[in-house]
Coordinates of C-alpha atoms in Angstrom, one line a residue:
Chain A
M1 CA -1.0 16.7 16.3
Q2 CA 0.7 17.9 12.9
F3 CA -1.2 18.6 9.8
G4 CA 0.3 19.2 6.6
I5 CA 0.6 18.7 2.9
F6 CA 2.4 16.2 0.7
S7 CA 3.1 16.4 -3.0
V8 CA 3.8 13.7 -5.6
S9 CA 5.2 16.5 -7.9
D10 CA 3.2 15.2 -10.9
V11 CA 3.2 17.5 -14.1
T12 CA -0.5 16.8 -15.4
T13 CA -2.5 18.6 -17.9
D14 CA -5.5 20.6 -16.6
P15 CA -8.3 18.6 -18.0
T16 CA -10.7 21.6 -18.0
T17 CA -8.2 23.9 -19.9
G18 CA -6.0 21.5 -21.7
R19 CA -3.0 23.4 -20.2
T20 CA 0.2 21.6 -19.1
P21 CA 2.9 23.4 -16.9
D22 CA 6.5 22.6 -17.8
D23 CA 8.8 21.2 -15.2
T24 CA 10.1 24.7 -14.4
E25 CA 6.7 26.1 -13.6
R26 CA 5.7 23.1 -11.7
V27 CA 9.0 23.2 -9.5
R28 CA 8.4 26.8 -8.8
S29 CA 4.8 25.9 -8.0
M30 CA 5.7 23.5 -5.3
L31 CA 8.1 26.3 -3.7
T32 CA 5.1 28.7 -3.7
I33 CA 2.8 26.0 -2.3
A34 CA 5.1 25.3 0.6
R35 CA 5.7 28.9 1.5
H36 CA 2.0 29.5 1.3
A37 CA 1.5 26.4 3.4
D38 CA 4.1 27.9 6.0
A39 CA 2.4 31.2 6.0
A40 CA -1.1 29.8 6.4
G41 CA 0.2 27.9 9.6
L42 CA 0.3 24.3 8.4
D43 CA 2.6 22.1 10.2
V44 CA 4.5 20.0 7.6
F45 CA 5.4 20.2 3.9
A46 CA 6.7 16.9 2.4
T47 CA 7.9 16.2 -1.1
G48 CA 8.1 13.0 -2.8
E49 CA 11.1 11.7 -4.6
H50 CA 10.8 10.5 -8.3
H51 CA 13.2 9.8 -11.0
N52 CA 10.9 9.8 -14.0
P53 CA 8.3 12.0 -15.8
P54 CA 5.6 13.1 -15.2
F55 CA 7.3 13.8 -11.6
V56 CA 9.7 16.6 -11.1
A57 CA 10.9 16.2 -7.5
S58 CA 14.1 14.3 -8.2
S59 CA 16.1 16.2 -5.7
P60 CA 14.3 16.6 -2.3
T61 CA 17.1 18.1 -0.1
T62 CA 17.9 20.9 -2.7
L63 CA 14.1 21.8 -2.7
L64 CA 13.9 21.5 1.0
G65 CA 17.1 23.4 1.6
Y66 CA 15.9 26.3 -0.3
L67 CA 12.6 26.0 1.7
A68 CA 14.4 26.0 4.8
A69 CA 15.5 29.7 4.1
A70 CA 12.2 30.7 2.6
T71 CA 10.1 29.4 5.2
E72 CA 9.6 30.1 9.2
N73 CA 7.9 27.4 11.0
I74 CA 6.9 24.6 8.8
V75 CA 8.5 21.2 9.2
L76 CA 10.1 20.1 6.0
S77 CA 9.9 16.4 5.1
T78 CA 9.8 13.9 2.4
S79 CA 7.2 11.5 1.1
T80 CA 9.4 9.4 0.5
T81 CA 13.1 9.3 0.3
L82 CA 14.4 6.3 -1.5
I83 CA 16.2 4.0 0.7
T84 CA 16.5 1.4 -1.7
T85 CA 18.3 3.1 -4.8
N86 CA 19.8 6.1 -3.0
D87 CA 23.3 5.5 -1.6
P88 CA 22.9 5.5 2.3
V89 CA 26.1 7.5 2.6
K90 CA 24.6 10.1 0.4
I91 CA 21.4 10.1 2.3
A92 CA 23.3 10.4 5.7
E93 CA 25.2 13.6 4.2
D94 CA 22.4 15.3 2.4
Y95 CA 19.9 14.9 5.2
A96 CA 22.4 16.0 8.0
M97 CA 23.2 19.1 5.8
L98 CA 19.4 19.9 5.5
Q99 CA 19.0 19.4 9.2
V100 CA 21.8 21.7 10.1
I101 CA 20.7 24.3 7.6
S102 CA 17.1 24.1 8.8
D103 CA 18.3 24.1 12.5
G104 CA 16.4 20.8 13.1
R105 CA 13.2 21.9 11.3
M106 CA 12.8 18.8 9.2
D107 CA 12.5 15.1 9.3
L108 CA 12.4 12.4 6.7
M109 CA 10.2 9.2 5.6
L110 CA 12.0 6.4 3.9
G111 CA 10.2 4.4 1.2
R112 CA 11.2 2.0 -1.4
G113 CA 9.6 3.6 -4.3
N114 CA 6.8 2.4 -6.8
T115 CA 8.5 2.7 -10.1
G116 CA 10.2 -0.7 -11.3
P117 CA 12.8 0.8 -13.7
V118 CA 14.2 3.1 -11.0
Y119 CA 15.9 0.2 -9.5
P120 CA 17.9 -0.8 -12.6
W121 CA 18.5 2.8 -13.4
F122 CA 20.4 3.1 -10.2
G123 CA 22.0 -0.2 -10.5
Q124 CA 19.8 -2.3 -8.2
D125 CA 17.4 -5.2 -8.4
I126 CA 13.8 -4.5 -7.4
R127 CA 13.4 -8.2 -6.1
Q128 CA 15.9 -7.0 -3.4
G129 CA 13.8 -4.1 -2.5
I130 CA 13.1 -5.1 1.2
P131 CA 16.7 -6.3 1.9
L132 CA 17.9 -3.1 0.5
A133 CA 15.8 -1.0 2.7
I134 CA 16.8 -3.0 5.8
E135 CA 20.5 -3.0 5.2
N136 CA 20.8 0.6 3.8
Y137 CA 18.9 1.9 6.8
A138 CA 21.0 0.0 9.3
L139 CA 24.1 1.7 7.6
L140 CA 22.3 5.2 7.5
R141 CA 21.8 5.1 11.3
R142 CA 25.2 4.2 12.1
L143 CA 26.7 6.9 9.8
W144 CA 24.6 9.3 11.9
E145 CA 25.3 7.8 15.3
E146 CA 28.9 6.9 15.2
D147 CA 31.8 9.5 14.2
V148 CA 33.8 6.7 12.5
V149 CA 32.3 3.8 10.8
D150 CA 33.6 0.5 9.6
W151 CA 31.1 -1.3 7.6
E152 CA 30.7 -4.3 5.2
G153 CA 27.3 -5.3 3.7
R154 CA 25.8 -7.1 0.6
F155 CA 24.6 -4.1 -1.5
R156 CA 27.3 -1.4 -1.1
T157 CA 31.1 -0.9 -1.2
P158 CA 32.6 -1.4 2.2
L159 CA 33.7 1.4 4.3
Q160 CA 36.8 1.7 6.4
G161 CA 37.2 4.6 8.9
F162 CA 34.4 6.8 7.2
T163 CA 33.0 9.9 8.9
A164 CA 29.8 11.4 7.3
T165 CA 29.7 15.2 7.6
P166 CA 28.1 17.4 8.8
R167 CA 27.9 15.5 12.0
P168 CA 24.0 15.6 12.9
L169 CA 22.8 18.8 14.7
D170 CA 23.4 18.7 18.4
G171 CA 24.6 14.9 18.0
V172 CA 20.9 14.0 17.2
P173 CA 20.1 12.2 14.1
P174 CA 17.2 13.6 12.0
Y175 CA 13.8 11.8 12.9
V176 CA 12.9 9.1 10.6
W177 CA 9.4 7.7 9.5
H178 CA 9.2 4.6 7.6
G179 CA 6.5 4.6 4.9
S180 CA 5.0 1.4 3.6
I181 CA 1.5 0.4 2.0
R182 CA 1.7 -3.3 1.7
S183 CA 4.9 -4.6 3.4
P184 CA 4.7 -5.6 7.0
E185 CA 8.5 -5.9 7.0
I186 CA 8.7 -2.3 6.9
A187 CA 6.3 -1.8 9.7
E188 CA 8.4 -4.3 11.6
Q189 CA 11.6 -2.3 10.9
A190 CA 10.0 1.0 12.2
G191 CA 8.8 -1.0 15.3
Y192 CA 12.4 -2.4 16.0
Y193 CA 13.9 1.1 15.8
G194 CA 11.1 2.9 17.5
D195 CA 10.9 5.2 14.5
G196 CA 7.7 6.6 13.1
F197 CA 5.4 4.7 10.7
F198 CA 3.4 6.4 8.0
H199 CA 0.7 4.7 6.1
N200 CA -0.2 6.4 2.9
N201 CA -3.7 5.1 2.7
I202 CA -4.9 7.5 0.0
F203 CA -5.5 4.8 -2.4
W204 CA -6.6 2.0 0.3
P205 CA -9.6 1.0 2.4
M206 CA -9.2 1.8 6.0
S207 CA -9.6 -1.9 6.8
H208 CA -6.2 -2.6 5.3
T209 CA -4.5 0.7 6.8
K210 CA -5.9 -0.5 10.3
K211 CA -4.2 -3.9 10.2
M212 CA -0.9 -2.4 9.1
V213 CA -0.9 0.4 11.7
N214 CA -1.9 -2.2 14.6
F215 CA 1.0 -4.5 13.3
Y216 CA 3.5 -1.6 13.7
R217 CA 2.1 -0.6 17.1
Q218 CA 2.6 -4.2 18.4
R219 CA 6.0 -4.3 17.2
F220 CA 6.9 -0.9 18.6
E221 CA 5.7 -2.0 21.9
H222 CA 7.4 -5.5 21.5
Y223 CA 10.8 -3.9 21.1
G224 CA 10.3 -1.7 24.3
H225 CA 9.8 1.8 22.9
G226 CA 6.5 2.2 25.0
R227 CA 3.0 1.2 24.8
A228 CA 1.5 0.3 21.4
D229 CA -0.8 3.5 21.8
Q230 CA 2.4 5.6 22.0
A231 CA 3.8 4.7 18.6
I232 CA 4.2 7.4 16.3
V233 CA 1.7 7.1 13.5
G234 CA 1.2 9.2 10.2
L235 CA -1.5 8.8 7.7
G236 CA -2.0 10.0 4.3
G237 CA -5.1 11.8 3.2
Q238 CA -6.8 13.4 0.2
V239 CA -9.3 16.2 0.0
F240 CA -11.0 18.8 -2.1
M241 CA -13.1 21.4 -0.6
R242 CA -15.6 24.1 -1.5
K243 CA -17.9 26.1 0.9
N244 CA -20.9 24.2 -0.7
S245 CA -20.4 20.4 -0.9
Q246 CA -22.0 20.3 -4.6
D247 CA -19.7 23.1 -5.9
A248 CA -16.7 20.8 -4.6
W249 CA -17.9 17.7 -6.4
N250 CA -18.7 19.6 -9.7
E251 CA -15.3 21.2 -9.9
F252 CA -13.2 18.2 -8.7
R253 CA -14.9 15.7 -10.8
P254 CA -13.1 16.3 -14.0
Y255 CA -9.7 16.2 -12.1
F256 CA -10.8 12.8 -10.5
D257 CA -12.0 11.4 -13.6
N258 CA -8.7 12.0 -15.6
A259 CA -6.3 11.6 -12.5
P260 CA -3.3 9.6 -13.6
V261 CA -3.6 7.3 -10.6
Y262 CA -7.3 6.5 -10.5
G263 CA -8.8 8.3 -13.5
H264 CA -11.1 6.3 -15.7
G265 CA -11.5 3.5 -12.9
P266 CA -14.0 3.8 -10.2
S267 CA -16.5 6.5 -9.9
M268 CA -15.9 9.4 -7.6
E269 CA -18.7 8.2 -5.5
E270 CA -17.0 4.7 -5.1
F271 CA -13.8 6.2 -4.4
T272 CA -14.8 8.5 -1.7
A273 CA -16.7 5.7 -0.1
T274 CA -13.9 3.2 -0.1
T275 CA -10.6 5.5 0.4
P276 CA -10.1 8.7 2.5
L277 CA -10.7 10.9 -0.6
T278 CA -13.2 13.4 0.7
V279 CA -14.9 15.9 -1.6
G280 CA -17.1 18.3 0.0
S281 CA -17.4 21.3 2.6
P282 CA -14.7 21.8 5.4
Q283 CA -17.3 20.3 7.8
Q284 CA -17.5 17.1 5.8
V285 CA -13.7 17.1 5.8
I286 CA -13.6 17.4 9.4
E287 CA -16.0 14.8 10.2
R288 CA -14.1 12.1 7.9
Y289 CA -10.8 12.8 9.4
A290 CA -11.8 13.0 12.9
S291 CA -13.1 9.5 12.7
M292 CA -9.7 8.2 11.4
R293 CA -8.5 7.8 15.0
D294 CA -11.4 5.2 15.6
D295 CA -9.5 2.9 13.2
V296 CA -5.8 3.6 13.8
G297 CA -5.7 5.2 17.4
D298 CA -4.5 8.5 18.2
Y299 CA -2.0 9.6 15.8
Q300 CA 0.5 12.3 15.3
R301 CA 0.8 13.4 11.7
Q302 CA -1.9 13.8 8.9
L303 CA -0.8 14.8 5.5
F304 CA -3.0 16.0 2.7
L305 CA -2.6 15.4 -1.0
I306 CA -3.9 18.6 -2.6
D307 CA -1.7 19.7 -5.5
H308 CA -2.1 16.9 -8.1
A309 CA -4.1 15.7 -11.2
G310 CA -3.5 19.1 -13.0
L311 CA -5.3 21.4 -10.4
P312 CA -4.4 25.0 -11.1
L313 CA -2.0 26.6 -8.5
K314 CA -4.5 29.2 -7.5
T315 CA -7.0 26.4 -6.6
V316 CA -4.3 24.7 -4.4
L317 CA -3.5 27.7 -2.6
E318 CA -7.3 28.2 -1.9
Q319 CA -7.2 24.6 -0.6
I320 CA -4.6 25.3 1.7
D321 CA -6.4 28.3 3.0
M322 CA -9.3 26.4 3.8
L323 CA -7.3 23.5 5.5
A324 CA -5.3 26.1 7.8
E325 CA -8.4 28.2 8.5
E326 CA -11.4 26.0 8.7
V327 CA -10.2 22.3 8.9
V328 CA -7.1 22.1 11.0
P329 CA -8.0 24.2 14.0
V330 CA -11.1 22.2 14.5
L331 CA -9.6 18.9 13.9
R332 CA -6.7 19.7 16.1
K333 CA -9.0 20.7 18.9
E334 CA -11.0 17.5 18.6
M335 CA -8.1 15.1 18.5
E336 CA -6.6 16.9 21.4
T337 CA -9.7 16.4 23.4
K338 CA -9.8 12.7 22.7
R339 CA -6.1 12.0 23.2
P340 CA -5.1 10.4 26.5
A341 CA -2.4 12.3 28.4
H342 CA 0.1 9.4 28.0
V343 CA 0.0 9.3 24.2
P344 CA 2.4 12.0 22.6
A345 CA 0.5 14.7 20.6
N346 CA 3.2 15.2 18.2
P347 CA 6.2 13.2 16.6
P348 CA 9.3 14.1 18.6
S349 CA 10.8 17.4 17.7
H350 CA 14.5 18.1 17.3
A351 CA 14.5 20.2 20.5
E352 CA 12.9 17.3 22.5
R353 CA 15.2 14.9 21.3
A354 CA 18.3 17.2 21.9
A355 CA 17.0 17.9 25.3
A356 CA 16.6 14.0 25.9
R357 CA 19.9 13.4 24.7
L358 CA 21.6 15.9 27.0
E359 CA 19.7 14.6 29.9
D360 CA 20.8 10.9 29.0
A361 CA 24.6 12.3 28.8
Q362 CA 24.0 14.1 32.4
T363 CA 22.7 11.0 34.1
R364 CA 25.5 9.0 32.5
N365 CA 28.1 11.4 33.9
E366 CA 26.5 11.6 37.4
N367 CA 26.5 7.7 37.3
E368 CA 30.1 7.7 36.2
A369 CA 31.1 10.2 38.9
R370 CA 29.4 8.2 41.7
D371 CA 31.1 5.0 40.6
E372 CA 34.5 6.6 40.8
I373 CA 33.7 7.8 44.4
H374 CA 32.8 4.4 45.2
A375 CA 35.5 2.8 43.5
Chain B
M1 CA -8.8 -33.0 4.3
R2 CA -9.1 -30.1 6.5
D3 CA -11.7 -30.1 9.5
G4 CA -14.9 -28.1 9.4
D5 CA -16.9 -27.0 6.5
V6 CA -16.1 -28.1 3.0
S7 CA -17.0 -25.7 0.3
V8 CA -16.9 -26.1 -3.3
V9 CA -16.7 -22.7 -5.2
A10 CA -17.5 -22.5 -8.8
L11 CA -16.1 -19.5 -10.7
S12 CA -18.1 -18.7 -13.9
A13 CA -16.9 -16.2 -16.4
G14 CA -20.1 -16.5 -18.8
L15 CA -21.4 -13.3 -20.0
R16 CA -24.9 -14.2 -21.3
Q17 CA -28.2 -14.8 -19.2
P18 CA -28.8 -17.7 -19.3
S19 CA -25.1 -18.9 -19.9
S20 CA -24.0 -22.3 -20.8
T21 CA -20.6 -21.6 -18.9
R22 CA -22.8 -21.0 -15.9
M23 CA -24.8 -24.2 -16.5
L24 CA -21.6 -26.2 -16.8
A25 CA -20.3 -24.8 -13.6
D26 CA -23.4 -25.7 -11.8
R27 CA -23.4 -29.2 -13.0
L28 CA -19.7 -29.5 -12.2
G29 CA -20.5 -28.3 -8.7
Q30 CA -23.3 -30.7 -8.2
A31 CA -21.1 -33.7 -9.5
T32 CA -18.5 -32.8 -7.1
L33 CA -20.9 -32.4 -4.2
S34 CA -22.5 -35.8 -5.1
A35 CA -19.0 -37.6 -5.2
L36 CA -18.3 -36.1 -1.7
D37 CA -21.6 -37.2 -0.6
A38 CA -20.9 -40.8 -1.6
H39 CA -17.8 -40.8 0.6
G40 CA -19.8 -39.2 3.5
V41 CA -18.6 -35.8 3.1
T42 CA -21.1 -32.9 3.4
A43 CA -20.2 -30.0 1.5
T44 CA -21.6 -26.6 0.4
A45 CA -21.7 -25.2 -3.2
E46 CA -21.4 -21.6 -4.3
T47 CA -20.9 -19.9 -7.3
V48 CA -19.2 -16.8 -8.2
E49 CA -20.2 -15.0 -11.4
V50 CA -17.6 -12.6 -12.6
R51 CA -19.9 -10.6 -14.7
E52 CA -21.6 -9.4 -11.4
I53 CA -18.3 -7.9 -10.2
A54 CA -16.9 -7.2 -13.7
H55 CA -16.4 -3.3 -12.9
D56 CA -15.1 -4.1 -9.6
V57 CA -12.3 -6.3 -11.4
V58 CA -11.4 -3.6 -13.7
N59 CA -11.2 -0.8 -11.0
A60 CA -9.0 -3.2 -8.9
M61 CA -6.6 -3.4 -11.9
L62 CA -6.5 0.3 -12.3
T63 CA -6.3 1.3 -8.6
G64 CA -4.4 -1.7 -7.2
F65 CA -6.9 -2.5 -4.3
P66 CA -10.2 -4.5 -4.5
A67 CA -13.5 -2.7 -3.7
G68 CA -17.2 -3.2 -4.0
G69 CA -18.3 -6.8 -4.5
L70 CA -14.6 -8.0 -5.4
P71 CA -13.3 -8.6 -1.9
E72 CA -16.1 -11.1 -1.0
A73 CA -15.6 -12.9 -4.2
L74 CA -11.9 -13.0 -3.6
E75 CA -12.4 -14.3 -0.1
K76 CA -14.9 -17.0 -1.3
V77 CA -12.4 -18.3 -4.3
T78 CA -9.3 -18.4 -2.2
H79 CA -10.8 -19.9 0.8
A80 CA -12.6 -22.7 -1.1
S81 CA -11.8 -26.4 -0.3
G82 CA -12.0 -26.9 -4.0
L83 CA -12.5 -24.5 -7.1
I84 CA -14.5 -25.0 -10.3
A85 CA -13.0 -22.6 -12.9
V86 CA -15.2 -22.3 -15.9
T87 CA -14.6 -19.7 -18.9
P88 CA -16.1 -19.4 -22.5
V89 CA -13.4 -19.7 -25.1
F90 CA -12.9 -16.4 -26.9
G91 CA -10.4 -16.0 -29.6
T92 CA -8.5 -19.5 -28.7
S93 CA -8.2 -18.9 -25.0
Y94 CA -10.2 -18.1 -21.8
S95 CA -12.1 -14.8 -22.0
G96 CA -10.4 -11.4 -21.1
L97 CA -12.8 -11.1 -18.1
F98 CA -11.9 -14.4 -16.7
K99 CA -8.2 -13.6 -17.1
S100 CA -8.7 -10.2 -15.4
F101 CA -10.3 -11.8 -12.4
M102 CA -7.3 -14.3 -12.3
D103 CA -5.0 -11.2 -12.4
V104 CA -6.5 -9.5 -9.3
L105 CA -5.8 -12.6 -7.2
E106 CA -2.7 -12.1 -5.0
P107 CA 0.1 -14.2 -6.5
D108 CA 0.2 -16.8 -4.0
S109 CA -3.5 -17.2 -3.2
L110 CA -4.3 -20.3 -5.0
T111 CA -1.2 -22.3 -4.0
G112 CA -2.2 -25.9 -3.4
M113 CA -6.0 -25.4 -4.2
P114 CA -7.7 -28.2 -5.8
V115 CA -9.1 -27.1 -9.1
L116 CA -11.3 -28.6 -11.8
L117 CA -11.1 -26.7 -15.1
G118 CA -13.9 -26.4 -17.5
A119 CA -14.8 -24.4 -20.6
T120 CA -17.5 -23.7 -23.2
G121 CA -17.5 -23.0 -27.0
G122 CA -19.4 -23.3 -30.1
T123 CA -17.7 -26.3 -31.4
P124 CA -15.5 -29.0 -29.9
R125 CA -12.7 -27.7 -32.0
H126 CA -11.9 -25.1 -29.3
S127 CA -11.7 -27.9 -26.4
L128 CA -7.8 -27.9 -26.4
A129 CA -7.9 -24.4 -25.0
L130 CA -8.3 -26.1 -21.7
D131 CA -4.9 -27.8 -22.0
Y132 CA -2.8 -25.1 -23.6
A133 CA -4.3 -22.1 -21.9
M134 CA -6.3 -22.8 -18.7
R135 CA -3.9 -25.6 -17.3
P136 CA -0.6 -23.5 -17.8
L137 CA -2.3 -20.5 -16.0
F138 CA -3.2 -22.7 -13.0
A139 CA 0.0 -24.4 -13.2
Y140 CA 1.8 -21.1 -12.7
L141 CA -0.4 -20.2 -9.6
H142 CA 0.6 -23.5 -8.3
A143 CA -2.9 -24.7 -8.0
D144 CA -3.6 -28.4 -8.1
A145 CA -5.5 -29.1 -11.2
V146 CA -7.1 -32.5 -11.7
S147 CA -6.4 -34.2 -15.0
T148 CA -9.9 -34.5 -16.3
T149 CA -11.2 -31.3 -17.8
V150 CA -14.6 -30.6 -19.1
F151 CA -15.3 -28.8 -22.4
A152 CA -18.9 -28.4 -23.4
A153 CA -19.7 -27.4 -26.9
T154 CA -23.2 -26.2 -27.9
D155 CA -24.0 -29.7 -29.3
D156 CA -23.2 -31.3 -26.1
W157 CA -26.2 -29.9 -24.5
A158 CA -28.3 -32.2 -26.8
G159 CA -28.0 -35.8 -27.5
D160 CA -25.8 -35.4 -30.7
G161 CA -22.7 -34.1 -29.1
D162 CA -20.1 -36.9 -28.0
T163 CA -22.2 -40.0 -28.0
E164 CA -19.3 -42.4 -27.0
N165 CA -18.2 -40.2 -24.0
P166 CA -21.3 -37.8 -23.5
L167 CA -21.2 -34.6 -21.4
P168 CA -22.9 -36.0 -18.0
E169 CA -20.2 -38.8 -17.9
R170 CA -17.4 -36.4 -18.4
I171 CA -18.8 -34.2 -15.8
E172 CA -19.5 -37.0 -13.4
R173 CA -15.8 -38.3 -13.8
A174 CA -14.4 -34.7 -13.3
G175 CA -16.4 -34.2 -10.2
R176 CA -15.3 -37.4 -8.9
E177 CA -11.6 -36.5 -9.4
L178 CA -12.2 -33.1 -7.7
A179 CA -13.9 -34.6 -4.7
E180 CA -11.1 -37.1 -4.2
R181 CA -8.4 -34.2 -4.6
I182 CA -10.3 -32.2 -1.8
M183 CA -10.3 -35.1 0.3
R184 CA -6.7 -35.7 0.1
T185 CA -5.7 -31.9 0.4
D186 CA -5.2 -30.2 3.9
R187 CA -5.0 -26.6 2.5
T188 CA -6.4 -24.3 5.0
G189 CA -6.8 -21.0 2.9
P190 CA -4.2 -18.6 1.5
A191 CA -1.3 -17.5 3.7
D192 CA -2.1 -14.2 5.6
L193 CA 0.0 -11.3 5.0
Y194 CA 1.0 -11.0 8.8
D195 CA 1.6 -14.7 9.3
D196 CA 5.2 -15.0 8.8
V197 CA 6.8 -11.6 8.9
P198 CA 10.5 -12.1 9.6
S199 CA 11.8 -10.2 12.7
L200 CA 14.4 -7.4 11.8
D201 CA 17.1 -9.7 13.3
Q202 CA 16.2 -12.1 10.8
M203 CA 16.1 -9.7 8.0
L204 CA 19.5 -8.2 8.9
R205 CA 21.2 -11.7 9.0
P206 CA 19.7 -13.4 5.8

């Protein structure tokens, strides 16, 4: 199972000091955080994509392209790449380029975005969010899978004889996750293609997450990609840890109370009870997250939000160390013990998918050769 | 009318204890039950006090998901056979708390719901708030509001309110209308998120 971190890239005033980083400092913090996560041994770093302050991550592949060179092992991903307002042709090009540069150490998560005005800013209509996600992804897949594409749809200029370059590494398109919180249509899409499904449940009660993940699993099986429990699932999470639970509560409370998303709303007590936010000792985090599989089944990727709400860089790096040293090894072991053998431990890696493709091609060649002999 | 249990749910947005809004909601509920009973229909009555879940309503607006006591209240209101909605009139309209509750309902969750509208206020001069504020709100939600609404001014609770058409008679008539509407409706509750998910093929070829 993969454990990693995902960032929304918010520039937020530290409520305990009143200090606000500028955009440059925040972008560089993200680079430091990703490199630190890689060095600490976490499996995934994912960046959001936003086109409005207070967020700085407008250009994921530039950020991840740099990180591909500056890190060793960590899988570089997105949370999410906007399939609605980006041109699918540009997504095909940018992420194939990232795939080649990182030697396959990447994947991406597609999402629709949650900021209304981004749609008109990029010339789209928010009421077409789902149709855009469906059509754009259908085109994106063809651009990766077919060398020459003729295409016509509702939302984009038609293409005649178009080839997206660079061609995907080893002829294998980047692995795709579909992220959605409230739209079963997107779970249907992920199930149809046999792609991964990520439910960012950090602001939602588990009862909701469970239903959506189950729906995806059923559709994955319906479309013949394997059994429902073999579908590839990722979850969001959110933690703040200190050795002593009470220290964690005291230190995190001002950040919680003033956080842009849930600040000034429910109390931290209420919010930790109804959502996966866990504030406490590493042991409490382990217990809480080890129980997630009870609701959604064995899953392959757990991402934690840790660098938000104005938390200082030093604190974020400490959280990464605690995750990597105290939480992940125990959680991984526990999940491994409980996972049945037929359920994949991880989302498919580039190497596995490239090997599978090679095997398919060999089988095909052998069959053709045999057919010729018999002909 | 749908098979099974018939439930009449009153949504009361009164703030004080005791509350004349709650009192009106209860009376309207009883009138509806009596009218159903006269048609041989046994029903249950429940009241949802918005005051008791006021913090959860605000939290849902801030976080985007219902928690605490709100999910149960939403379930009751949206699955009722008939809904009685009663608010005090504040500054010419429904109270902010009442509107906040309406704002955290899923957009389609009251479609086709038989509804009886009621309001309370200090004087009868506020009674039109029912028709220029409450009724358009429920029309927007595609709820099915009966034509009679009941406004109870402070004086209505004694004999010197409207002597021609006193409060008990208005309540009785309104309850009768809601009962008849409930009996003519076969709404089975709000649509489930997973009921009609189109297949990808349908989405690719709209």
